mmCIF file of N, CA, C and O in Angstrom:
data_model
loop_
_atom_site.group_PDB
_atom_site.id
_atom_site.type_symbol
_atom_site.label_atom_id
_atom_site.label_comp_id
_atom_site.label_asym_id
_atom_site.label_seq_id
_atom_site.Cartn_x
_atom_site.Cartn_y
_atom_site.Cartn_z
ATOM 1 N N UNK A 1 -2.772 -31.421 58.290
ATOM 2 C CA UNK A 1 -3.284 -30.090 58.379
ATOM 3 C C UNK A 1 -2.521 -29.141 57.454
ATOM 4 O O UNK A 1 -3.018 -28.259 56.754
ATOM 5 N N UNK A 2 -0.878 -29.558 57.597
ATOM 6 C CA UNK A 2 -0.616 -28.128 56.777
ATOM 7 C C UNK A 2 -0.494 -28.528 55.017
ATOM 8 O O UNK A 2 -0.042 -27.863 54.085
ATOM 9 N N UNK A 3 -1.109 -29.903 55.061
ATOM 10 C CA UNK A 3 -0.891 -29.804 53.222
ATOM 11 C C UNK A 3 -2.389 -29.656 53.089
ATOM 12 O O UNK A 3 -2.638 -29.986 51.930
ATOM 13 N N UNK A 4 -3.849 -29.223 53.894
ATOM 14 C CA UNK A 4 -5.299 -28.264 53.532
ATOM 15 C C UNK A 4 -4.935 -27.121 53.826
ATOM 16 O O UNK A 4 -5.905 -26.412 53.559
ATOM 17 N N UNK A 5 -4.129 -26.496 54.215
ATOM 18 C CA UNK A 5 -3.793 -25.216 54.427
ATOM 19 C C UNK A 5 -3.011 -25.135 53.220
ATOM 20 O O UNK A 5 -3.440 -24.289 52.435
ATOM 21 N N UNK A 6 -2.051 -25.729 52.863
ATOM 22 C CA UNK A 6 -1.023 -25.569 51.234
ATOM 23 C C UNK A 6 -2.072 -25.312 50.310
ATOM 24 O O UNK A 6 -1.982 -24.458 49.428
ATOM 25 N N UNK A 7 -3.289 -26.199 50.537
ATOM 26 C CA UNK A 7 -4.668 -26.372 49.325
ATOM 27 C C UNK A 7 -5.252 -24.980 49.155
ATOM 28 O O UNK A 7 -5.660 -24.609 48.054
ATOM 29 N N UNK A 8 -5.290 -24.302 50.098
ATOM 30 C CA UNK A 8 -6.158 -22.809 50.248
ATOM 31 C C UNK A 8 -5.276 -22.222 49.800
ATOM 32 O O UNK A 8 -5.473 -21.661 48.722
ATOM 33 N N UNK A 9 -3.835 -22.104 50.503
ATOM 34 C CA UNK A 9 -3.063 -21.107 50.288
ATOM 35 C C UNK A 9 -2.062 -20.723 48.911
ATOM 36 O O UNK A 9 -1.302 -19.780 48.687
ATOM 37 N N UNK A 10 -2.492 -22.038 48.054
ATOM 38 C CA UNK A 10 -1.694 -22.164 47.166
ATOM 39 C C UNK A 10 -0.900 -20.732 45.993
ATOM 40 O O UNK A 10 0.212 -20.561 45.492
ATOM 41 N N UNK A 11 -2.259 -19.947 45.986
ATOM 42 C CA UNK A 11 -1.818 -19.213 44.689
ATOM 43 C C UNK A 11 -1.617 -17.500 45.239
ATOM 44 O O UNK A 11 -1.374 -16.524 44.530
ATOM 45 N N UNK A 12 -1.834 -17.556 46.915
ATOM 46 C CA UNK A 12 -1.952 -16.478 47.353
ATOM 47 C C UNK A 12 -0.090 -16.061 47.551
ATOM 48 O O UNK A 12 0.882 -16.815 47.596
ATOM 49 N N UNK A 13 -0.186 -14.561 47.632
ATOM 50 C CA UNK A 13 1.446 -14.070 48.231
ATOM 51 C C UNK A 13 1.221 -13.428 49.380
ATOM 52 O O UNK A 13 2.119 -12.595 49.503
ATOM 53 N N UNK A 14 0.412 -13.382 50.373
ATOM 54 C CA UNK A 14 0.149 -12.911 51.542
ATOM 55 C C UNK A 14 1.639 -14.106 52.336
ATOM 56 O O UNK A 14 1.576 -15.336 52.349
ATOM 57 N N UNK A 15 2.782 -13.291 52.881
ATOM 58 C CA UNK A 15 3.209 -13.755 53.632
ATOM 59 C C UNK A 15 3.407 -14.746 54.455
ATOM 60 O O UNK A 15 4.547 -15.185 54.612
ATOM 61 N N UNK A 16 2.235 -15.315 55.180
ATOM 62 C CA UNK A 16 1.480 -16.453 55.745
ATOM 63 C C UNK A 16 1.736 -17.543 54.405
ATOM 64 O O UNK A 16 2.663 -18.341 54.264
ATOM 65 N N UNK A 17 0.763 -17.316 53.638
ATOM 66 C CA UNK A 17 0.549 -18.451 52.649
ATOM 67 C C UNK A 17 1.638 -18.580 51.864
ATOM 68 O O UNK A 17 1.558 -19.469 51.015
ATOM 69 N N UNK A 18 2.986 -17.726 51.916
ATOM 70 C CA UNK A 18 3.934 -18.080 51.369
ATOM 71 C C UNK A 18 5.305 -18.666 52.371
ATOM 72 O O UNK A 18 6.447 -18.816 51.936
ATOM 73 N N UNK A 19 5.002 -18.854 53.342
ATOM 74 C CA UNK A 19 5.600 -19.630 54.857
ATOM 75 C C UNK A 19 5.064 -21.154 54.441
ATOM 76 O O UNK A 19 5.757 -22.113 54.102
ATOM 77 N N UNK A 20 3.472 -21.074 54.585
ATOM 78 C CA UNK A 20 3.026 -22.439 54.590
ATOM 79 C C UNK A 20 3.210 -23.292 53.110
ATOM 80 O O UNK A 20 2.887 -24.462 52.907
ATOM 81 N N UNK A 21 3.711 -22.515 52.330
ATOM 82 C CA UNK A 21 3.917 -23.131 50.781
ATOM 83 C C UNK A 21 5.244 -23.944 50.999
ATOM 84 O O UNK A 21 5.495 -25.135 50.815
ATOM 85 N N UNK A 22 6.187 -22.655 51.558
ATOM 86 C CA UNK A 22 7.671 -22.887 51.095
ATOM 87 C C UNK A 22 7.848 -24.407 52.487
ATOM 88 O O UNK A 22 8.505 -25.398 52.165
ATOM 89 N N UNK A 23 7.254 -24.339 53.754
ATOM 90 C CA UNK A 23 7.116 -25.549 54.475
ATOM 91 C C UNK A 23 6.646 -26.467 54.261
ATOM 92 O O UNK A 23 6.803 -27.468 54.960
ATOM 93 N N UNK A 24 5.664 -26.402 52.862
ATOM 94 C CA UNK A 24 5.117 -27.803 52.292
ATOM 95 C C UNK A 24 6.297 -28.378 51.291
ATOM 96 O O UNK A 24 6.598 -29.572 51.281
ATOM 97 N N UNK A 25 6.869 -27.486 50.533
ATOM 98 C CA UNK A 25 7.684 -27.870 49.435
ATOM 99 C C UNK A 25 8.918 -28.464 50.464
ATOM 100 O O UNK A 25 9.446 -29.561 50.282
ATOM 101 N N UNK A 26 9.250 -27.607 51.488
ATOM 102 C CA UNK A 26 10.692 -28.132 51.890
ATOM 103 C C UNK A 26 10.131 -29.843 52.430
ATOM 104 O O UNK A 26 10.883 -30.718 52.002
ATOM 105 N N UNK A 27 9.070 -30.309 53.192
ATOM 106 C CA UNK A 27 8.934 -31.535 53.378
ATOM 107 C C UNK A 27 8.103 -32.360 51.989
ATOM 108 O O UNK A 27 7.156 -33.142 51.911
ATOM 109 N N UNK A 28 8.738 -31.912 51.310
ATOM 110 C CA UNK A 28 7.728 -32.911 49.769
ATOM 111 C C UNK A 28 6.689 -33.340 49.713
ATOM 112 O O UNK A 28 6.381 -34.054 48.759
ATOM 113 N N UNK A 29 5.604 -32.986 50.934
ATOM 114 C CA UNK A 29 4.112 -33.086 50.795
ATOM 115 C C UNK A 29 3.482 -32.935 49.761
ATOM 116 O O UNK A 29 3.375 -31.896 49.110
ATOM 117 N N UNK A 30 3.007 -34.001 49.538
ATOM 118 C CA UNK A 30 1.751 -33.438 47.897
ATOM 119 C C UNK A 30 0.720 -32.823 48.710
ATOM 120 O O UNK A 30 0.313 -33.111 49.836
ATOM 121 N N UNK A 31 0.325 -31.742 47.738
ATOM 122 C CA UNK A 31 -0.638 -30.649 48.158
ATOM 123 C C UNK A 31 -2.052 -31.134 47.620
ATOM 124 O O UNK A 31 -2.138 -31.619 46.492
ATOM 125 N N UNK A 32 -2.872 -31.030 48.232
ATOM 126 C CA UNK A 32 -4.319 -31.182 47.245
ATOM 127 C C UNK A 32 -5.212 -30.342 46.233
ATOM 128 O O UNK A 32 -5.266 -29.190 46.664
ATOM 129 N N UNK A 33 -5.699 -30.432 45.434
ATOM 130 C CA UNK A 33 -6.179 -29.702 44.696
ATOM 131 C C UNK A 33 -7.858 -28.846 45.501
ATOM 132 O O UNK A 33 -8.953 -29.338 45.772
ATOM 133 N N UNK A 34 -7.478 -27.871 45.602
ATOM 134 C CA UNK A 34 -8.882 -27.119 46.225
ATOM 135 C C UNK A 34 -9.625 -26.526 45.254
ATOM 136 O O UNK A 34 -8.988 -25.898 44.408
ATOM 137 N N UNK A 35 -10.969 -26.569 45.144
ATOM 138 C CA UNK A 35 -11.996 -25.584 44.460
ATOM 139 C C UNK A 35 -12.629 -24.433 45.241
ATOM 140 O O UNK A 35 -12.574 -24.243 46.456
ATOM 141 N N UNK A 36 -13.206 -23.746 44.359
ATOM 142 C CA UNK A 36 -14.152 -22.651 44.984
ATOM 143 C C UNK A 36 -13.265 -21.694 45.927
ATOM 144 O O UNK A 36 -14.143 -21.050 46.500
ATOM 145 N N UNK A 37 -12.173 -21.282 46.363
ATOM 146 C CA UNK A 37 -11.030 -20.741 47.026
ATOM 147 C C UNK A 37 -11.716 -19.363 46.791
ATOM 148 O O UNK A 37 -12.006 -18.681 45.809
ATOM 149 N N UNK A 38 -11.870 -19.248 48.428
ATOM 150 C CA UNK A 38 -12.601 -17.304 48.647
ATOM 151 C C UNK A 38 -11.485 -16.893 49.434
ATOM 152 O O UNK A 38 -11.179 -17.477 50.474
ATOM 153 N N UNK A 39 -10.859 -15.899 48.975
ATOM 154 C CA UNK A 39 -10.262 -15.118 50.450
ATOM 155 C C UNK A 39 -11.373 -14.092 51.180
ATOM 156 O O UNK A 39 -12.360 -13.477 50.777
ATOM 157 N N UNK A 40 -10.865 -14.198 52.131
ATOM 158 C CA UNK A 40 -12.406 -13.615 52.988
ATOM 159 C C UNK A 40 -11.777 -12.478 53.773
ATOM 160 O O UNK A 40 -11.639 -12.507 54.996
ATOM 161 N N UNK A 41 -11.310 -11.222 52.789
ATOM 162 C CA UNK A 41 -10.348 -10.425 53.635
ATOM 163 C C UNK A 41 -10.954 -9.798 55.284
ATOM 164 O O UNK A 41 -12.043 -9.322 55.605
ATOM 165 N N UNK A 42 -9.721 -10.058 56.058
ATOM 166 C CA UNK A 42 -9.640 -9.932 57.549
ATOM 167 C C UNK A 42 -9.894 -11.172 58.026
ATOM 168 O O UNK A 42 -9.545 -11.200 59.206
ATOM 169 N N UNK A 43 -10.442 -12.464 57.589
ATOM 170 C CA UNK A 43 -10.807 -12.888 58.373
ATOM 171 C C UNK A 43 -9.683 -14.078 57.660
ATOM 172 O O UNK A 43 -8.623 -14.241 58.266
ATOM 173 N N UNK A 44 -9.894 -14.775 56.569
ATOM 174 C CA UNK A 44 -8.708 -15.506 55.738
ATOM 175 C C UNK A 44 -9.283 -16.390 54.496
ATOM 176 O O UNK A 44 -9.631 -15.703 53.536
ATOM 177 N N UNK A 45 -9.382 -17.268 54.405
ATOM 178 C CA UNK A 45 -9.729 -18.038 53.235
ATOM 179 C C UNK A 45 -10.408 -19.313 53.384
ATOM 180 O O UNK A 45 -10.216 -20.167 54.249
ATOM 181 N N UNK A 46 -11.482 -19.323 52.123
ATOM 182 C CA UNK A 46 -12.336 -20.745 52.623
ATOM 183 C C UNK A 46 -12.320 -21.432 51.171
ATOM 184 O O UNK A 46 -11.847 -20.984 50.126
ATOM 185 N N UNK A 47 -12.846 -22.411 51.362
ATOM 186 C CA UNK A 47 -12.407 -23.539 49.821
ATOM 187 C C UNK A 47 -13.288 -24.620 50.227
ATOM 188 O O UNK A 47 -13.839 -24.682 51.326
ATOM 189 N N UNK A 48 -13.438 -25.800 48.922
ATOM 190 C CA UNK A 48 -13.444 -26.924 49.067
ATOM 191 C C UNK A 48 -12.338 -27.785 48.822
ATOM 192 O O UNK A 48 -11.394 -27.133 48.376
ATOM 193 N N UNK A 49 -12.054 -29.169 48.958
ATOM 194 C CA UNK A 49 -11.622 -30.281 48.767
ATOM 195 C C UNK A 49 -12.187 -31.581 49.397
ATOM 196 O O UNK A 49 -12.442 -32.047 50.507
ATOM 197 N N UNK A 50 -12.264 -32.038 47.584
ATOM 198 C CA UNK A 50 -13.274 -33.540 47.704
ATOM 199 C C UNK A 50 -14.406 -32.984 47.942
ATOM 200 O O UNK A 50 -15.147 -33.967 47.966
ATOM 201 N N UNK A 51 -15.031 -32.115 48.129
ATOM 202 C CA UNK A 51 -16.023 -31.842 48.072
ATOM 203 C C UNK A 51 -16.259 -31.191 49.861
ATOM 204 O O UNK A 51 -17.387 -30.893 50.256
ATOM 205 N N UNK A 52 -15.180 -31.075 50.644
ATOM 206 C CA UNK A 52 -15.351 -31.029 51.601
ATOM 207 C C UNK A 52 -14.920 -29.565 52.483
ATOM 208 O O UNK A 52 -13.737 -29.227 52.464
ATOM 209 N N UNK A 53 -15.787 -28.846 53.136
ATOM 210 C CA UNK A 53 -15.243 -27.489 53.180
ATOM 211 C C UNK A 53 -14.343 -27.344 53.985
ATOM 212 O O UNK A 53 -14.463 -27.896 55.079
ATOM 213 N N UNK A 54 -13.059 -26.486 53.666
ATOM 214 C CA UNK A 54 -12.221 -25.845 54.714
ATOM 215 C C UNK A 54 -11.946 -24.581 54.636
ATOM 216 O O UNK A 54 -11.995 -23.885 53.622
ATOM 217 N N UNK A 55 -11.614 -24.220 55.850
ATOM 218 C CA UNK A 55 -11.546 -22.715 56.132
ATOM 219 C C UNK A 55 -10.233 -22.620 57.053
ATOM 220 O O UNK A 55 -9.971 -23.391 57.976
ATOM 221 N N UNK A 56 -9.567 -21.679 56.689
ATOM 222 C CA UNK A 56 -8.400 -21.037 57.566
ATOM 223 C C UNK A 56 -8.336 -20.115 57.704
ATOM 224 O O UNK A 56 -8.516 -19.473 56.669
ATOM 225 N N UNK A 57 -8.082 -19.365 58.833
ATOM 226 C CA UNK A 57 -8.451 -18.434 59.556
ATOM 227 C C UNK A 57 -8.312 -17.854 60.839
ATOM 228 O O UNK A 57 -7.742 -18.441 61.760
ATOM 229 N N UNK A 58 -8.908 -16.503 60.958
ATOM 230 C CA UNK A 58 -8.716 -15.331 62.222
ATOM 231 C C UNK A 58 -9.464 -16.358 63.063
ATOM 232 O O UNK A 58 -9.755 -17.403 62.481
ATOM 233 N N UNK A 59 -9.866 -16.212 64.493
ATOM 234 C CA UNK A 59 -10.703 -16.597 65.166
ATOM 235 C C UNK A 59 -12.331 -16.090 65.288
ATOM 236 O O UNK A 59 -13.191 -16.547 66.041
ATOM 237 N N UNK A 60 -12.443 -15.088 64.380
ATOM 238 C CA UNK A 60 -13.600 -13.970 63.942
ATOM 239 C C UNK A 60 -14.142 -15.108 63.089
ATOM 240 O O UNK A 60 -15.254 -15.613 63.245
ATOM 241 N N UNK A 61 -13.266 -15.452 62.194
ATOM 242 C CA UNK A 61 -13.729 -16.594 61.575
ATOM 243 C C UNK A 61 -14.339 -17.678 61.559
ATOM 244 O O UNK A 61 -15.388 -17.950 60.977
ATOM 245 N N UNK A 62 -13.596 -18.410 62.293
ATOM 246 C CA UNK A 62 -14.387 -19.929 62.653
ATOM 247 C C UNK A 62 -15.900 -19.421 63.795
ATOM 248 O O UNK A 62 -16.883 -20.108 64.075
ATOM 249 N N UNK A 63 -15.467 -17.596 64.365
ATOM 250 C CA UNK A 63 -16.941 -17.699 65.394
ATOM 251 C C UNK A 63 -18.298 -17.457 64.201
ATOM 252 O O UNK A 63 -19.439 -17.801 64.508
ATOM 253 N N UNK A 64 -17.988 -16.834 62.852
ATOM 254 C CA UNK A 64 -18.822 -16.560 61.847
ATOM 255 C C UNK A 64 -18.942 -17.992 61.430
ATOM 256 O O UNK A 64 -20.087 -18.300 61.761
ATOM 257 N N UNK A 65 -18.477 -18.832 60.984
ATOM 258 C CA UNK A 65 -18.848 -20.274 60.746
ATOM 259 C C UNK A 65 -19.554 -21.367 61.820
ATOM 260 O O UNK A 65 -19.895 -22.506 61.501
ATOM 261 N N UNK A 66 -19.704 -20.758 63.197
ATOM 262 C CA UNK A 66 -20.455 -21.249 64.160
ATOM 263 C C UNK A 66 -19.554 -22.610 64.782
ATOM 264 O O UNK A 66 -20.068 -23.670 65.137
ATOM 265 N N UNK A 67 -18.001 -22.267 64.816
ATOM 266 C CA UNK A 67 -16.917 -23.501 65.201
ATOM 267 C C UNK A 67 -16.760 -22.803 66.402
ATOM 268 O O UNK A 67 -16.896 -21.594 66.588
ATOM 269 N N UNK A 68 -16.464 -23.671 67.191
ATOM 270 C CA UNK A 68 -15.693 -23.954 68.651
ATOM 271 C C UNK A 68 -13.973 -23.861 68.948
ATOM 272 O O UNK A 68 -13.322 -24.854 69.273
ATOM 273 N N UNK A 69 -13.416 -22.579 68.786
ATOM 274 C CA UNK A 69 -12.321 -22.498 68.762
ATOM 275 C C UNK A 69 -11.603 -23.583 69.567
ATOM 276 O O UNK A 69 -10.472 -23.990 69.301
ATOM 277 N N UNK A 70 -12.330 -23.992 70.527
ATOM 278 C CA UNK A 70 -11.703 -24.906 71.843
ATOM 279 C C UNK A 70 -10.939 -24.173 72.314
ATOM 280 O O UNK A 70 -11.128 -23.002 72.645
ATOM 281 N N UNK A 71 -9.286 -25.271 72.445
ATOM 282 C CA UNK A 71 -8.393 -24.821 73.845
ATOM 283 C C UNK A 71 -7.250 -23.586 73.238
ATOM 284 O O UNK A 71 -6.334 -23.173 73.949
ATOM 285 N N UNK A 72 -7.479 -23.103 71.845
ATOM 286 C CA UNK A 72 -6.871 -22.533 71.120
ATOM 287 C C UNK A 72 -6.982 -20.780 71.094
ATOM 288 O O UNK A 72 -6.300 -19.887 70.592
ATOM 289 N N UNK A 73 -8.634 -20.852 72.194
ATOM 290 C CA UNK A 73 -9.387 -19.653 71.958
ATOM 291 C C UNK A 73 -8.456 -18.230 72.349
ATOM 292 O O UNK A 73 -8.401 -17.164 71.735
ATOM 293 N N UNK A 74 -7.897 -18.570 73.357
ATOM 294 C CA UNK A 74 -7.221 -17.911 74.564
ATOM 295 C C UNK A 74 -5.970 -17.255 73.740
ATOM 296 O O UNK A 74 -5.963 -16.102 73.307
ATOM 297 N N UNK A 75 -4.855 -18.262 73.598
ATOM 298 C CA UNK A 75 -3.711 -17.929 73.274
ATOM 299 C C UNK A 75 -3.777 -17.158 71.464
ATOM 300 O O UNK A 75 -2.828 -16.448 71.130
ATOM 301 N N UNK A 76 -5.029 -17.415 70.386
ATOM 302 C CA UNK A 76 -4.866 -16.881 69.725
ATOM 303 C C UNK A 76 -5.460 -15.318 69.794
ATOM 304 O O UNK A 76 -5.119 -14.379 69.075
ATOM 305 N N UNK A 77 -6.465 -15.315 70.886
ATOM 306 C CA UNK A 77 -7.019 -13.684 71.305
ATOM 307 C C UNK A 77 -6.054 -13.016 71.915
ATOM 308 O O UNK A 77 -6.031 -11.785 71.924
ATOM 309 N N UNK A 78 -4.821 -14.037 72.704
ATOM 310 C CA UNK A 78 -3.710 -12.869 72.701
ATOM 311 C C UNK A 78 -2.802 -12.536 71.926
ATOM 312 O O UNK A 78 -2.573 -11.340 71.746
ATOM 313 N N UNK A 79 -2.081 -13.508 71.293
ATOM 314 C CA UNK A 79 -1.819 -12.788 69.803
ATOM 315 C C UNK A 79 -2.447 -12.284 68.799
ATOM 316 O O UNK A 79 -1.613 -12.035 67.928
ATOM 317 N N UNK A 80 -3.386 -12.031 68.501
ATOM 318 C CA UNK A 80 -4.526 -11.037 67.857
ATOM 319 C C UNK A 80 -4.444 -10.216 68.683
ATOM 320 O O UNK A 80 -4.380 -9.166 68.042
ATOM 321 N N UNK A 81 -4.387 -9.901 70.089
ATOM 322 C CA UNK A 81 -4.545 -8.066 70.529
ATOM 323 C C UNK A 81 -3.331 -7.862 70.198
ATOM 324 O O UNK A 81 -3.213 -6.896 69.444
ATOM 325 N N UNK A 82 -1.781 -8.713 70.625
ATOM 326 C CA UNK A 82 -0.464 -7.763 70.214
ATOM 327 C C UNK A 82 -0.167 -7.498 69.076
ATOM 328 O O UNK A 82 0.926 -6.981 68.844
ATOM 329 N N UNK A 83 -1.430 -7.901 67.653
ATOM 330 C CA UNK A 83 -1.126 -7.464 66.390
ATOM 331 C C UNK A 83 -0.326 -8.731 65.204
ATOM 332 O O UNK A 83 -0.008 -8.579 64.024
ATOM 333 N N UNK A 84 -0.177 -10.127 66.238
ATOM 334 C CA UNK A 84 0.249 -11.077 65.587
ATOM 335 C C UNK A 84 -0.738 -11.364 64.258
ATOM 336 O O UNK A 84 -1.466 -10.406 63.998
ATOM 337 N N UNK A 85 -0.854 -12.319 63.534
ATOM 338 C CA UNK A 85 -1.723 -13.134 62.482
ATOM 339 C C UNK A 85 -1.711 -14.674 63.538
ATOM 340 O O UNK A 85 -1.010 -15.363 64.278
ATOM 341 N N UNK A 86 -2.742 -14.567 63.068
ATOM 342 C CA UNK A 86 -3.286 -16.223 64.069
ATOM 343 C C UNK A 86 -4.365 -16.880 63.025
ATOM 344 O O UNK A 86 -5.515 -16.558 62.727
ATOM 345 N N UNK A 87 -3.524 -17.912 62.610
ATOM 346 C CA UNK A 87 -4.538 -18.470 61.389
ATOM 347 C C UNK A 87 -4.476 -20.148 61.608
ATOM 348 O O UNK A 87 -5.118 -20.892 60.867
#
């Protein structure tokens, strides 16, 4: 998971994507090469790799992509009201 998240986040300096960079480099993960890379401000960023779509993101997000937050729904709607980032 976090070397398709390295793939999106690669060229961004949003804080976040520079956490998940510097945690890919410190474990020597090869990163994958992503195309088509949208940031989708407020909500976060979507891409391909291999031809295959990913998205990372608010929980606004995956409900606009028609995903099933699952058991995740809860604890990231409460860090989203105290103002956290939940991606």
């Amino acid at each position: 998971m976090l070397r398709f998240a390295a793939a999106l986040q690669r060229t961004s300096s949003y804080p976040l994507a520079v956490a998940i960079m510097n945690n890919v480099r410190d474990k020597r993960l090869p990163v994958p090469e992503s195309q088509e890379v949208a940031a989708l401000p407020g909500r976060g960023v979507e891409g391909l790799e291999r031809g295959q779509k990913l998205a990372l993101g608010s929980t606004r997000l995956l409900q606009g992509l028609g995903l099933d937050e699952g058991s995740a729904r809860h604890a990231a709607r409460r860090l989203e009201s105290e103002g956290e980032t939940v991606s």
